[in-house]
Coordinates of N, CA and C in Angstrom, one line a residue:
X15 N 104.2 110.2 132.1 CA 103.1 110.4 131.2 C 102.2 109.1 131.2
X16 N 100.7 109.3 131.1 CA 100.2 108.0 131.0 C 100.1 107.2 130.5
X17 N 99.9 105.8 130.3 CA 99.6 105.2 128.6 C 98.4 104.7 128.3
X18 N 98.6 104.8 127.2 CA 96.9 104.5 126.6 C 97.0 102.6 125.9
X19 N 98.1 102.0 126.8 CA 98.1 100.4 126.4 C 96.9 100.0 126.7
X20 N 95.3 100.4 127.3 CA 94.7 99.6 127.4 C 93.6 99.7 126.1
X21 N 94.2 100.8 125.5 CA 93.1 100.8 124.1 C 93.8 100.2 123.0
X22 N 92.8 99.8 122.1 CA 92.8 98.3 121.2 C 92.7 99.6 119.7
X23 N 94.3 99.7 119.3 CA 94.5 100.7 118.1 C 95.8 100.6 118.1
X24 N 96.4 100.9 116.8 CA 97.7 100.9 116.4 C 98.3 102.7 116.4
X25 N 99.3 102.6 116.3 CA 100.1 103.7 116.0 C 100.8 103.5 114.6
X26 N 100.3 104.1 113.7 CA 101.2 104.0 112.1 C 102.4 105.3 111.7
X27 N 103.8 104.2 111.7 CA 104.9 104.9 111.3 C 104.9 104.6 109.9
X28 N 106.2 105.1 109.4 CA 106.5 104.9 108.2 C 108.2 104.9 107.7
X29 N 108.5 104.7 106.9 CA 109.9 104.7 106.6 C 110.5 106.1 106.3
X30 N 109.4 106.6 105.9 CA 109.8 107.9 105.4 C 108.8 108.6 105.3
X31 N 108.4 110.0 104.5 CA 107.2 110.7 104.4 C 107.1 110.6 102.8
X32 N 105.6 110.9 102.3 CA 104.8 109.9 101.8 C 105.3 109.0 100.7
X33 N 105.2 107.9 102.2 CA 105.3 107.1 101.4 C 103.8 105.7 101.6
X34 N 103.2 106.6 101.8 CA 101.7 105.7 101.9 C 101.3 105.2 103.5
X35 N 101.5 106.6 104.5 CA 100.8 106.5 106.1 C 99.3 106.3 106.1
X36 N 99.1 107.1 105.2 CA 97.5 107.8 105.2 C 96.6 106.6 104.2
X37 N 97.6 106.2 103.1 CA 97.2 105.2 102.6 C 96.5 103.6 103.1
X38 N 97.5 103.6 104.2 CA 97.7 102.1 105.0 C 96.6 102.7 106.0
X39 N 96.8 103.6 107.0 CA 96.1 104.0 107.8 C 94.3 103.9 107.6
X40 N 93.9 104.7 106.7 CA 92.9 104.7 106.0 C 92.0 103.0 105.4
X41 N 93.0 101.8 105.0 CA 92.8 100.7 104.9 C 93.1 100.0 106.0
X42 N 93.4 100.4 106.8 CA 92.9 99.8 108.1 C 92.1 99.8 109.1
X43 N 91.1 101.4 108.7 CA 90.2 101.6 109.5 C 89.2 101.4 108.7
X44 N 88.8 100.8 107.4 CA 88.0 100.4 106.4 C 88.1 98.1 107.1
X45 N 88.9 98.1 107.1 CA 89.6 96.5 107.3 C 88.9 96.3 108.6
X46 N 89.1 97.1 109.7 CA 88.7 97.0 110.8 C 86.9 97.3 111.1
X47 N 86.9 98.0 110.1 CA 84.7 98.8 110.5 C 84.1 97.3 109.7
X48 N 84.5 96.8 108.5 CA 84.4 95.5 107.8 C 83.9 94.3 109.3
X49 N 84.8 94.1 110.0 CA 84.2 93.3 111.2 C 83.1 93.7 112.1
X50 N 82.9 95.3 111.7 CA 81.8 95.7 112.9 C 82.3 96.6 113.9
X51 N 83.8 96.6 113.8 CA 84.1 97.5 114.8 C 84.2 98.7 114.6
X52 N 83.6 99.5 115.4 CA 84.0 100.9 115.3 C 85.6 101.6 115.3
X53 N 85.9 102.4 114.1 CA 86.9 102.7 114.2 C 87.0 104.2 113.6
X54 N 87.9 104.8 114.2 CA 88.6 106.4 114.2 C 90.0 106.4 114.4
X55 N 90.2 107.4 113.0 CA 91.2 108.0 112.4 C 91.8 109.6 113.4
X56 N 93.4 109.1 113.5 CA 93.6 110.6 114.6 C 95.1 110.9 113.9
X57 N 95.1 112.3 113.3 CA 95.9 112.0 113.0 C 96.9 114.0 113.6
X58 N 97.8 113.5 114.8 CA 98.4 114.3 115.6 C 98.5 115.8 115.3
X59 N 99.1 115.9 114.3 CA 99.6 116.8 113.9 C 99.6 116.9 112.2
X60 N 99.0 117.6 111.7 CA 99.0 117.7 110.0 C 99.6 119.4 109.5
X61 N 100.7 118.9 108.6 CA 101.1 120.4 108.3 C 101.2 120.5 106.8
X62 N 100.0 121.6 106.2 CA 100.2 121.5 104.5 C 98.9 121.7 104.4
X63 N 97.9 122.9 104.4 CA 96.6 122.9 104.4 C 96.5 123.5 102.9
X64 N 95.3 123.4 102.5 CA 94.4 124.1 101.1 C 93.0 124.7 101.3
X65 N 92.7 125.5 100.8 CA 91.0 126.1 101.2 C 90.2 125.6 100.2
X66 N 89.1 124.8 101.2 CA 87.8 124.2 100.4 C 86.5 124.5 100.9
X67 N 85.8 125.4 100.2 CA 84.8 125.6 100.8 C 84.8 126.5 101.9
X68 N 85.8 127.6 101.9 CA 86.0 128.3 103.1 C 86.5 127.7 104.5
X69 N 86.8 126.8 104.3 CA 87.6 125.7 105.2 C 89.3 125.0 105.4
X70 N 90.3 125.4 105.9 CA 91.6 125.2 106.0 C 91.6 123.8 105.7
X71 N 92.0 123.1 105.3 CA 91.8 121.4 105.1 C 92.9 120.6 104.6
X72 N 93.0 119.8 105.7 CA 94.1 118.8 104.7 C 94.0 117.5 104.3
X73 N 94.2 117.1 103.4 CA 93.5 115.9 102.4 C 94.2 114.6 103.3
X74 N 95.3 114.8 103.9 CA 95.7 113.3 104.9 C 94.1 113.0 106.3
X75 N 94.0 114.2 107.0 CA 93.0 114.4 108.2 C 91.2 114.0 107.0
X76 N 91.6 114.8 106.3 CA 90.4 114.5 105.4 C 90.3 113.1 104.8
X77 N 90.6 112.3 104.8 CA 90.8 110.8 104.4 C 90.6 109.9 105.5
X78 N 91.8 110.3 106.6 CA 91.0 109.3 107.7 C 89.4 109.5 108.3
X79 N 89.4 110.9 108.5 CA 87.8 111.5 108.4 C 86.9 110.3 107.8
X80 N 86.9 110.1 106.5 CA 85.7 109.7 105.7 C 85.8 108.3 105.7
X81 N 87.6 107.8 106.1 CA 87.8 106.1 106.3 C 87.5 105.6 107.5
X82 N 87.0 106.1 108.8 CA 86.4 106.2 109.9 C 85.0 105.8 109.9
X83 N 84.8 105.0 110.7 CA 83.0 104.4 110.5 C 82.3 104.8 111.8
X84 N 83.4 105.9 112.8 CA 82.6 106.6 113.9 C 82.7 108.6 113.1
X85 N 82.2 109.3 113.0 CA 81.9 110.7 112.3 C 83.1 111.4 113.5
X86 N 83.6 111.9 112.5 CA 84.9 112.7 113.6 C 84.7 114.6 113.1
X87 N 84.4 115.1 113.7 CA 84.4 116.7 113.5 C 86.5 117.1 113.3
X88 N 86.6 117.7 112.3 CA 87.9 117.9 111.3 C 88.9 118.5 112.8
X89 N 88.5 119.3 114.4 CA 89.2 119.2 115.1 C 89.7 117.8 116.2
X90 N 88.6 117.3 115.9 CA 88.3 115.8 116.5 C 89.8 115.0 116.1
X91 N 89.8 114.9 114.6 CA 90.8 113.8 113.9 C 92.2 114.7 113.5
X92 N 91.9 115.8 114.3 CA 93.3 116.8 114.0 C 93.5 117.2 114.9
X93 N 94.8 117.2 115.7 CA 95.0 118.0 116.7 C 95.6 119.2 116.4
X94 N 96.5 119.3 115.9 CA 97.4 120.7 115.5 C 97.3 120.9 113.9
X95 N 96.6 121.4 113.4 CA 96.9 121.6 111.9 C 97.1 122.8 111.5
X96 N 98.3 122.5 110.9 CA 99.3 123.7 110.3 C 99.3 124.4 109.0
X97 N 99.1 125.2 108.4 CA 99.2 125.3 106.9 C 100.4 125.2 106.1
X98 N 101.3 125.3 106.5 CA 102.6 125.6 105.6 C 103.5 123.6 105.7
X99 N 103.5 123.2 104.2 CA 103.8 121.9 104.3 C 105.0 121.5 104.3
X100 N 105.8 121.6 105.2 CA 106.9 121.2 106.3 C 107.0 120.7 107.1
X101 N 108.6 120.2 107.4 CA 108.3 120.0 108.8 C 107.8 120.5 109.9
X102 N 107.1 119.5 110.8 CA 106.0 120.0 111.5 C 106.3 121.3 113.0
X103 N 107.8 120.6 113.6 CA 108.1 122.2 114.3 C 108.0 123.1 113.6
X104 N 108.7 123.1 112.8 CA 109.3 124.8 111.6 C 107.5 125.2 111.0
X105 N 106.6 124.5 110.5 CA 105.6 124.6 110.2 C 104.8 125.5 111.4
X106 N 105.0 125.3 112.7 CA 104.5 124.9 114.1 C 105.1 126.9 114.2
X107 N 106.3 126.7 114.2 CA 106.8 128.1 114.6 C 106.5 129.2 113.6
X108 N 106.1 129.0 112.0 CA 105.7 130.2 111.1 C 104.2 130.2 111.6
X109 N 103.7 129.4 112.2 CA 102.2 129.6 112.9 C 102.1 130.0 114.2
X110 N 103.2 130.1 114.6 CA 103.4 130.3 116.5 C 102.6 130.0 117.3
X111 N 103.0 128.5 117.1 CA 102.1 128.0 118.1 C 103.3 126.8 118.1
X112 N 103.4 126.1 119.2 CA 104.2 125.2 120.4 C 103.8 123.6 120.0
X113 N 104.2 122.7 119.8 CA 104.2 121.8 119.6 C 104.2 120.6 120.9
X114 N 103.4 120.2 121.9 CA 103.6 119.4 122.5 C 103.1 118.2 122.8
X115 N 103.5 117.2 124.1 CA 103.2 116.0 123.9 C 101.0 116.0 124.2
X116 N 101.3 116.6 125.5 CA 99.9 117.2 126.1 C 98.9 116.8 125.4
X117 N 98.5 118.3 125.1 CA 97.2 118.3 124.1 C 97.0 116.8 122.8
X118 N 98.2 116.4 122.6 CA 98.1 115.6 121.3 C 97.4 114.2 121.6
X119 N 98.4 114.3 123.4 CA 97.4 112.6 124.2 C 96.3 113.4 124.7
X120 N 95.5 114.2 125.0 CA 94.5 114.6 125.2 C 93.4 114.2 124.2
X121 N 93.9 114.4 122.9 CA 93.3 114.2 121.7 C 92.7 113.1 121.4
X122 N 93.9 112.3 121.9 CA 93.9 110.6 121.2 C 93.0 109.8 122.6
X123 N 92.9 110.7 123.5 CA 91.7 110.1 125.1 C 90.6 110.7 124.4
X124 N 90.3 111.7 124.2 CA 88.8 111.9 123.8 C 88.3 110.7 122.9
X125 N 89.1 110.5 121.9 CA 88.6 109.4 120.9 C 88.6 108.0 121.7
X126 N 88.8 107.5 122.8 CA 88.9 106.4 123.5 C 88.0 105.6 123.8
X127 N 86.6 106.4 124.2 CA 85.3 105.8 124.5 C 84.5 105.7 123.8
X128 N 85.1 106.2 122.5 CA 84.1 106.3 120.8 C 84.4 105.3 120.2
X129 N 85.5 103.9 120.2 CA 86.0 103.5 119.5 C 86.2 102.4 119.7
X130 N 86.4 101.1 119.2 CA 86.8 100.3 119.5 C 88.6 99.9 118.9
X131 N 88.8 100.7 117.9 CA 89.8 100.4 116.9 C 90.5 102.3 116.8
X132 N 91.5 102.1 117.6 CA 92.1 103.8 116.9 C 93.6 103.8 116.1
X133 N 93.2 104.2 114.8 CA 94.3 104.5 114.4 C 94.5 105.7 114.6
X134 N 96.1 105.7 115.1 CA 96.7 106.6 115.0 C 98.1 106.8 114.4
X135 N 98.1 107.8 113.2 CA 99.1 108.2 112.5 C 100.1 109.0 112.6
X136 N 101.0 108.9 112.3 CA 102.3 109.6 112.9 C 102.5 110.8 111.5
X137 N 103.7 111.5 111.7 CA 104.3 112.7 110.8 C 105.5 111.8 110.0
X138 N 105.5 111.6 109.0 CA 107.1 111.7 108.1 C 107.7 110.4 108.8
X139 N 108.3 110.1 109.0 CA 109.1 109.3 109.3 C 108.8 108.8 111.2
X140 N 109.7 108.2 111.6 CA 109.5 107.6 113.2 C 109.3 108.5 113.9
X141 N 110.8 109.6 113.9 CA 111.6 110.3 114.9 C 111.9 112.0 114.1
X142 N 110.3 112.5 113.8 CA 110.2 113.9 113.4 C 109.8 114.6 114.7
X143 N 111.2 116.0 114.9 CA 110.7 116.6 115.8 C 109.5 117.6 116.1
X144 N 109.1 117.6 117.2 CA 108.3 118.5 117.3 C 108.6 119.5 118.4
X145 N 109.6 119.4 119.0 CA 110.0 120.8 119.4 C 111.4 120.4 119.6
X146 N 112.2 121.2 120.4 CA 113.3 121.2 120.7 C 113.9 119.7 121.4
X147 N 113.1 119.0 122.1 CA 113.3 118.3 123.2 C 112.7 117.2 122.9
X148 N 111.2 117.0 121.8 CA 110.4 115.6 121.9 C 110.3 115.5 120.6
X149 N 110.0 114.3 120.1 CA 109.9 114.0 118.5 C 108.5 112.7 118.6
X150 N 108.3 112.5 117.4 CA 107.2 111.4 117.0 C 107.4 110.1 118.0
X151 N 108.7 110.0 118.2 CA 108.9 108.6 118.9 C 108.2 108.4 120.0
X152 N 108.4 110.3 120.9 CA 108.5 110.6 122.4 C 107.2 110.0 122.3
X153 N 106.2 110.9 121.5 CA 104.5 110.4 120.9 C 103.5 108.9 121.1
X154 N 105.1 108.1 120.1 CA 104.6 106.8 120.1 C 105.1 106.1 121.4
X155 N 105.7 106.6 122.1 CA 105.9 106.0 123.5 C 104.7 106.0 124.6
X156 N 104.7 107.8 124.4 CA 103.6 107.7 125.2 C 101.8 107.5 125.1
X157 N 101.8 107.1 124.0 CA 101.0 106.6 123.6 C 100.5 105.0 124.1
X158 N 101.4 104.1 124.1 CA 102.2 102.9 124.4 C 101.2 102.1 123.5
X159 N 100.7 102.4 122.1 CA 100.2 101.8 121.2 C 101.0 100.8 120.8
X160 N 100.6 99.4 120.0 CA 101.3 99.0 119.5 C 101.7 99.4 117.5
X161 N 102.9 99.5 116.8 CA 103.5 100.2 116.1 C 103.5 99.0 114.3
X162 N 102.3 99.8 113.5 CA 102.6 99.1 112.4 C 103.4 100.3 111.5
X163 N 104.6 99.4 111.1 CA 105.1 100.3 110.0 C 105.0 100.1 108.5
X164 N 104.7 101.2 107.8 CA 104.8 101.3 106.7 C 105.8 101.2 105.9
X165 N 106.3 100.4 105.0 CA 107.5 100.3 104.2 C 107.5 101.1 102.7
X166 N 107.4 102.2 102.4 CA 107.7 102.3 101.2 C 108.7 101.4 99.7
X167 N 108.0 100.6 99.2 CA 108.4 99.8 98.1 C 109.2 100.4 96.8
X168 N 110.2 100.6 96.9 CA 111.9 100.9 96.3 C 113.4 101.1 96.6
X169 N 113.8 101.8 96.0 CA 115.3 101.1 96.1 C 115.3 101.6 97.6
X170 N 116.2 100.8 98.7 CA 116.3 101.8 99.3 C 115.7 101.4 100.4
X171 N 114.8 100.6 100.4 CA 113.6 100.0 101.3 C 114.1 99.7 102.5
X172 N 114.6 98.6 102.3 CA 115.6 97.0 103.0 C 116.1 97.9 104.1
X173 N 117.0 99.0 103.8 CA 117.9 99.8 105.2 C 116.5 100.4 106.0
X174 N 116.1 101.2 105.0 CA 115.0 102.1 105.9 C 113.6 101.3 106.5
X175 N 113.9 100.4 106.4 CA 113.0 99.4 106.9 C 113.0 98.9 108.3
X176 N 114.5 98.6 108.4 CA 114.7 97.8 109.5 C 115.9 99.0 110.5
X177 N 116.3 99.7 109.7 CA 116.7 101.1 111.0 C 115.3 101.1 111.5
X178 N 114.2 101.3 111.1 CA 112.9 102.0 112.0 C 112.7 101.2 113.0
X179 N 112.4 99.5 112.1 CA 112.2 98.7 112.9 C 113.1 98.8 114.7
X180 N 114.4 98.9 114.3 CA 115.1 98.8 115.1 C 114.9 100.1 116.5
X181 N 114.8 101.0 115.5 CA 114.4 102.8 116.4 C 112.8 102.4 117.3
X182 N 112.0 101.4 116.6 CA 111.1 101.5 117.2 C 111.0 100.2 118.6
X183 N 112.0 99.3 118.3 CA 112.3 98.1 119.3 C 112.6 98.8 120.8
X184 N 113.5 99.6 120.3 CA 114.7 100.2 121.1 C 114.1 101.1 122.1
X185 N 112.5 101.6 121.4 CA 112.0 102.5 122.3 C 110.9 101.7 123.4
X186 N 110.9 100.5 123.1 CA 110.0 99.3 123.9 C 108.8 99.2 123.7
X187 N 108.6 99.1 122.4 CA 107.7 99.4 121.8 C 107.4 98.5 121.1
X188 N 106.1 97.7 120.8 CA 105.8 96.5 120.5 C 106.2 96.5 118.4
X189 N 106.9 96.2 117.6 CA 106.2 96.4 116.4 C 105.5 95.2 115.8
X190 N 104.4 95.9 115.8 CA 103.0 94.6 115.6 C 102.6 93.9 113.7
X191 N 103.6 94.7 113.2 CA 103.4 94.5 111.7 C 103.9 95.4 111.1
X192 N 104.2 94.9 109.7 CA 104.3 96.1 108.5 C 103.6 95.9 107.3
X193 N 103.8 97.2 106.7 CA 102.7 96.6 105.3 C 103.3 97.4 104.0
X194 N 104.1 96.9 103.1 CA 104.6 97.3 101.8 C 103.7 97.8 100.9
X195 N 104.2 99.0 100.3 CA 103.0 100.2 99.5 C 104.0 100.3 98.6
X196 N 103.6 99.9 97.1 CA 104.5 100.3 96.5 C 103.9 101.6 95.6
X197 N 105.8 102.6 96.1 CA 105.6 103.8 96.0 C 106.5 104.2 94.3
X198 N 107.1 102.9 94.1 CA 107.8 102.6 92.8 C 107.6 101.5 92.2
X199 N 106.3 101.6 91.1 CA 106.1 101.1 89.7 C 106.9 100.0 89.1
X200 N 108.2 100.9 89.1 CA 109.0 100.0 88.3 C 109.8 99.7 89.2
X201 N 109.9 99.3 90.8 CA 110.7 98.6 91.5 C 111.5 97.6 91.0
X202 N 113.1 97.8 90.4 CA 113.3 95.9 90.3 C 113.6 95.0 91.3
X203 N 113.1 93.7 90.9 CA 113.6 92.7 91.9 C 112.7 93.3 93.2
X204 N 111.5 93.3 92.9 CA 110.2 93.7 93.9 C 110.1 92.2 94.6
X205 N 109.7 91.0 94.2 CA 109.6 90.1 94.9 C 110.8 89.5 95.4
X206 N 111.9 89.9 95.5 CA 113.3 89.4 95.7 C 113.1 90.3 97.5
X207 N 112.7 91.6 97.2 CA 112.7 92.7 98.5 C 111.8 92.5 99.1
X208 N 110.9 91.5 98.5 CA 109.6 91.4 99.8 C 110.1 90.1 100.3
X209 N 110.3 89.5 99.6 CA 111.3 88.2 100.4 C 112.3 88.7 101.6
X210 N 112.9 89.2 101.4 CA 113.9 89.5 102.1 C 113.7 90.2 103.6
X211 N 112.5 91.1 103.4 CA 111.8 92.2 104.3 C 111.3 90.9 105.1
X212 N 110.7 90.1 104.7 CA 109.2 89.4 105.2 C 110.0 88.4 106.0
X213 N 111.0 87.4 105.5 CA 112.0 87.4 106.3 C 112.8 87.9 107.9
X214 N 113.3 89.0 107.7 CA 113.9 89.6 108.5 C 113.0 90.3 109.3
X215 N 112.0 90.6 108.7 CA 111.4 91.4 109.9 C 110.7 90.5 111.0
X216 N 110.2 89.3 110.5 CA 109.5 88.2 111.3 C 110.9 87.6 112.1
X217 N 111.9 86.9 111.4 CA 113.4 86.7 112.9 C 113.8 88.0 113.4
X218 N 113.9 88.8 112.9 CA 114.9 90.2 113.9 C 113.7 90.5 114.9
X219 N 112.4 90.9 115.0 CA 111.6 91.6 115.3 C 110.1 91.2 115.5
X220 N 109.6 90.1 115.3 CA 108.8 89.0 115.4 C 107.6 90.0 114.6
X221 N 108.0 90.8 113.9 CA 106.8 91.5 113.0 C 106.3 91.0 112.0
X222 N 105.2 90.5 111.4 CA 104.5 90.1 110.6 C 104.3 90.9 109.2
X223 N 104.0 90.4 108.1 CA 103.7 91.2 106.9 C 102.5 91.0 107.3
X224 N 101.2 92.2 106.9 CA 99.8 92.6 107.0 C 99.6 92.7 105.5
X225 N 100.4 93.0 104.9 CA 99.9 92.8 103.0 C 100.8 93.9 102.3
X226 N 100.7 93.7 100.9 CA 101.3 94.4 100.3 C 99.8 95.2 99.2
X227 N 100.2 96.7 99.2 CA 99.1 97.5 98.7 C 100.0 97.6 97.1
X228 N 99.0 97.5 96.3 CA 99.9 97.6 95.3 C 99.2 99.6 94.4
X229 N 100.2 99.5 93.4 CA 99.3 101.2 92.9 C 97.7 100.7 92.4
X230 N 97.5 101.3 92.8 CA 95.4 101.0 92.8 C 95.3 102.5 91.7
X231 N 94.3 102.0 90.9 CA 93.6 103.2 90.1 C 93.4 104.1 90.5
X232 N 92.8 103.8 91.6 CA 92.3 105.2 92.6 C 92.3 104.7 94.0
X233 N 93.2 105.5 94.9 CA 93.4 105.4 96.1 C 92.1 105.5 97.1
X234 N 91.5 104.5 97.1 CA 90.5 104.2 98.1 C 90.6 103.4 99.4
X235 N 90.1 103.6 100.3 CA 90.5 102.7 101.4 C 89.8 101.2 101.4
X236 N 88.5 101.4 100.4 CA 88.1 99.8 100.8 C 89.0 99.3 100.1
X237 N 89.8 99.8 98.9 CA 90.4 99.0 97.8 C 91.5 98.7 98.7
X238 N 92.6 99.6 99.6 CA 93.5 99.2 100.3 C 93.2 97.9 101.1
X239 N 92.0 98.4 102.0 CA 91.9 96.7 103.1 C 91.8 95.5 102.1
X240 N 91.4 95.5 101.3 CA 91.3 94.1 100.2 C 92.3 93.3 100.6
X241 N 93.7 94.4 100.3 CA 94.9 94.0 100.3 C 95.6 93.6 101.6
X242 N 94.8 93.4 102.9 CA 95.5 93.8 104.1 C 94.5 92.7 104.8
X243 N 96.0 91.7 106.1 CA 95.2 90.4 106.0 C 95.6 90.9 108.0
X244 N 94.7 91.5 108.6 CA 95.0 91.9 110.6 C 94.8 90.9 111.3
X245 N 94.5 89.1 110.6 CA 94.5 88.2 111.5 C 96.2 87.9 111.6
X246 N 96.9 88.5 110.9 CA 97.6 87.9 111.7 C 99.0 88.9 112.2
X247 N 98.4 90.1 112.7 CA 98.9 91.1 113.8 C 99.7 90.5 115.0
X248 N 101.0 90.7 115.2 CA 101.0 90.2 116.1 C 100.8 90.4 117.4
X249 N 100.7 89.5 118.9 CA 99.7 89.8 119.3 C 100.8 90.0 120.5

């Protein structure tokens, strides 16, 4: 399959599902149009729609949409969208329709010449299948983007942090950063866990902290990039 290493864009995992992809994603393509660059939001496969306006829609595709500073048409920044909010095979098969690598890198090359900056977001966690045989990883492989992951902030973090990290090393796969979203308020010993992360992820894995998003009033993306420092991505 071919790779798309010569485009200048991230691939965004996460530790888990939501725990703030669309969040981070969204404040990064706000963080990035801030310098002038053009940037678009793609986000593979979305499963979980609502009707607005006579329109199937889903509020994750709908966010990178509007956090994008190049205009994306809702098939543009979606490749597969599914209505039923599941996992994305099973979601895939009560729609019957096929889940593959194909069409999804087809998706992510159209947006290539539009862009200078492409985020691209992943489903649920690293390693969500999408059919029998390929999962998100197979995705983020062949993509050959480089991989910021999202850390959901609570108990619980610390393992699911560094298994990803690790799932995502293993696939040869650069991980270029992470960025802490706290998805628990009352985390304790929150700065004891960002110590620890920020630490280990920089010796195990030469990954950088990009920032920590804290709960915002209202989930906006300029308010997320505030929080989000991409000089020092690693390179």
């Amino acid at each position: 399959m071919e790779s798309l290493m010569d485009l200048q864009g991230v691939f965004v995992t996460g530790t888990d599902t939501e725990i703030g992809k669309t969040t981070v994603s969204a404040g990064l393509l706000r963080a990035w149009a801030r310098q002038g660059l053009r940037t678009a939001g793609y986000k593979p496969v979305a499963a979980g729609t609502e009707l607005r306006e006579g329109r199937r829609v889903n509020d994750d595709v709908e966010r990178l949409r509007a956090a994008s500073s190049v205009p994306l048409a809702p098939q543009e920044a979606c490749c597969f969208l599914l209505d039923e909010p599941c996992a994305p095979h099973i979601a895939a098969r009560l729609a019957g329709v096929r889940l593959e690598l194909a069409p999804l890198l087809t998706g992510a090359r159209a947006l290539m010449p539009r862009c200078d900056r492409l985020v691209v977001e992943g489903v649920g966690g690293f390693r969500v299948p999408l059919n029998e045989n390929e999962d998100t990883a197979d995705l983020a492989v062949a993509l050959g983007l480089p991989v910021v992951l999202v850390v959901g902030l609570r108990l619980g973090c610390l393992s699911h942090a560094l298994l990803t990290a690790e799932a995502v090393c293993a696939r040869g796969l650069r991980l270029a950063g992470w960025v802490g979203n706290q998805v628990d308020p009352g985390m304790a010993h929150r700065e004891d866990n960002l110590a620890t992360l920020t630490d280990l992820m920089r010796r195990r894995f030469g990954a950088p902290r990009l920032g920590v998003v804290p709960r915002l009033p209202r989930d906006e993306a300029d308010a997320v990039a505030s929080h989000l420092d991409l000089g020092v991505l690693s390179a």
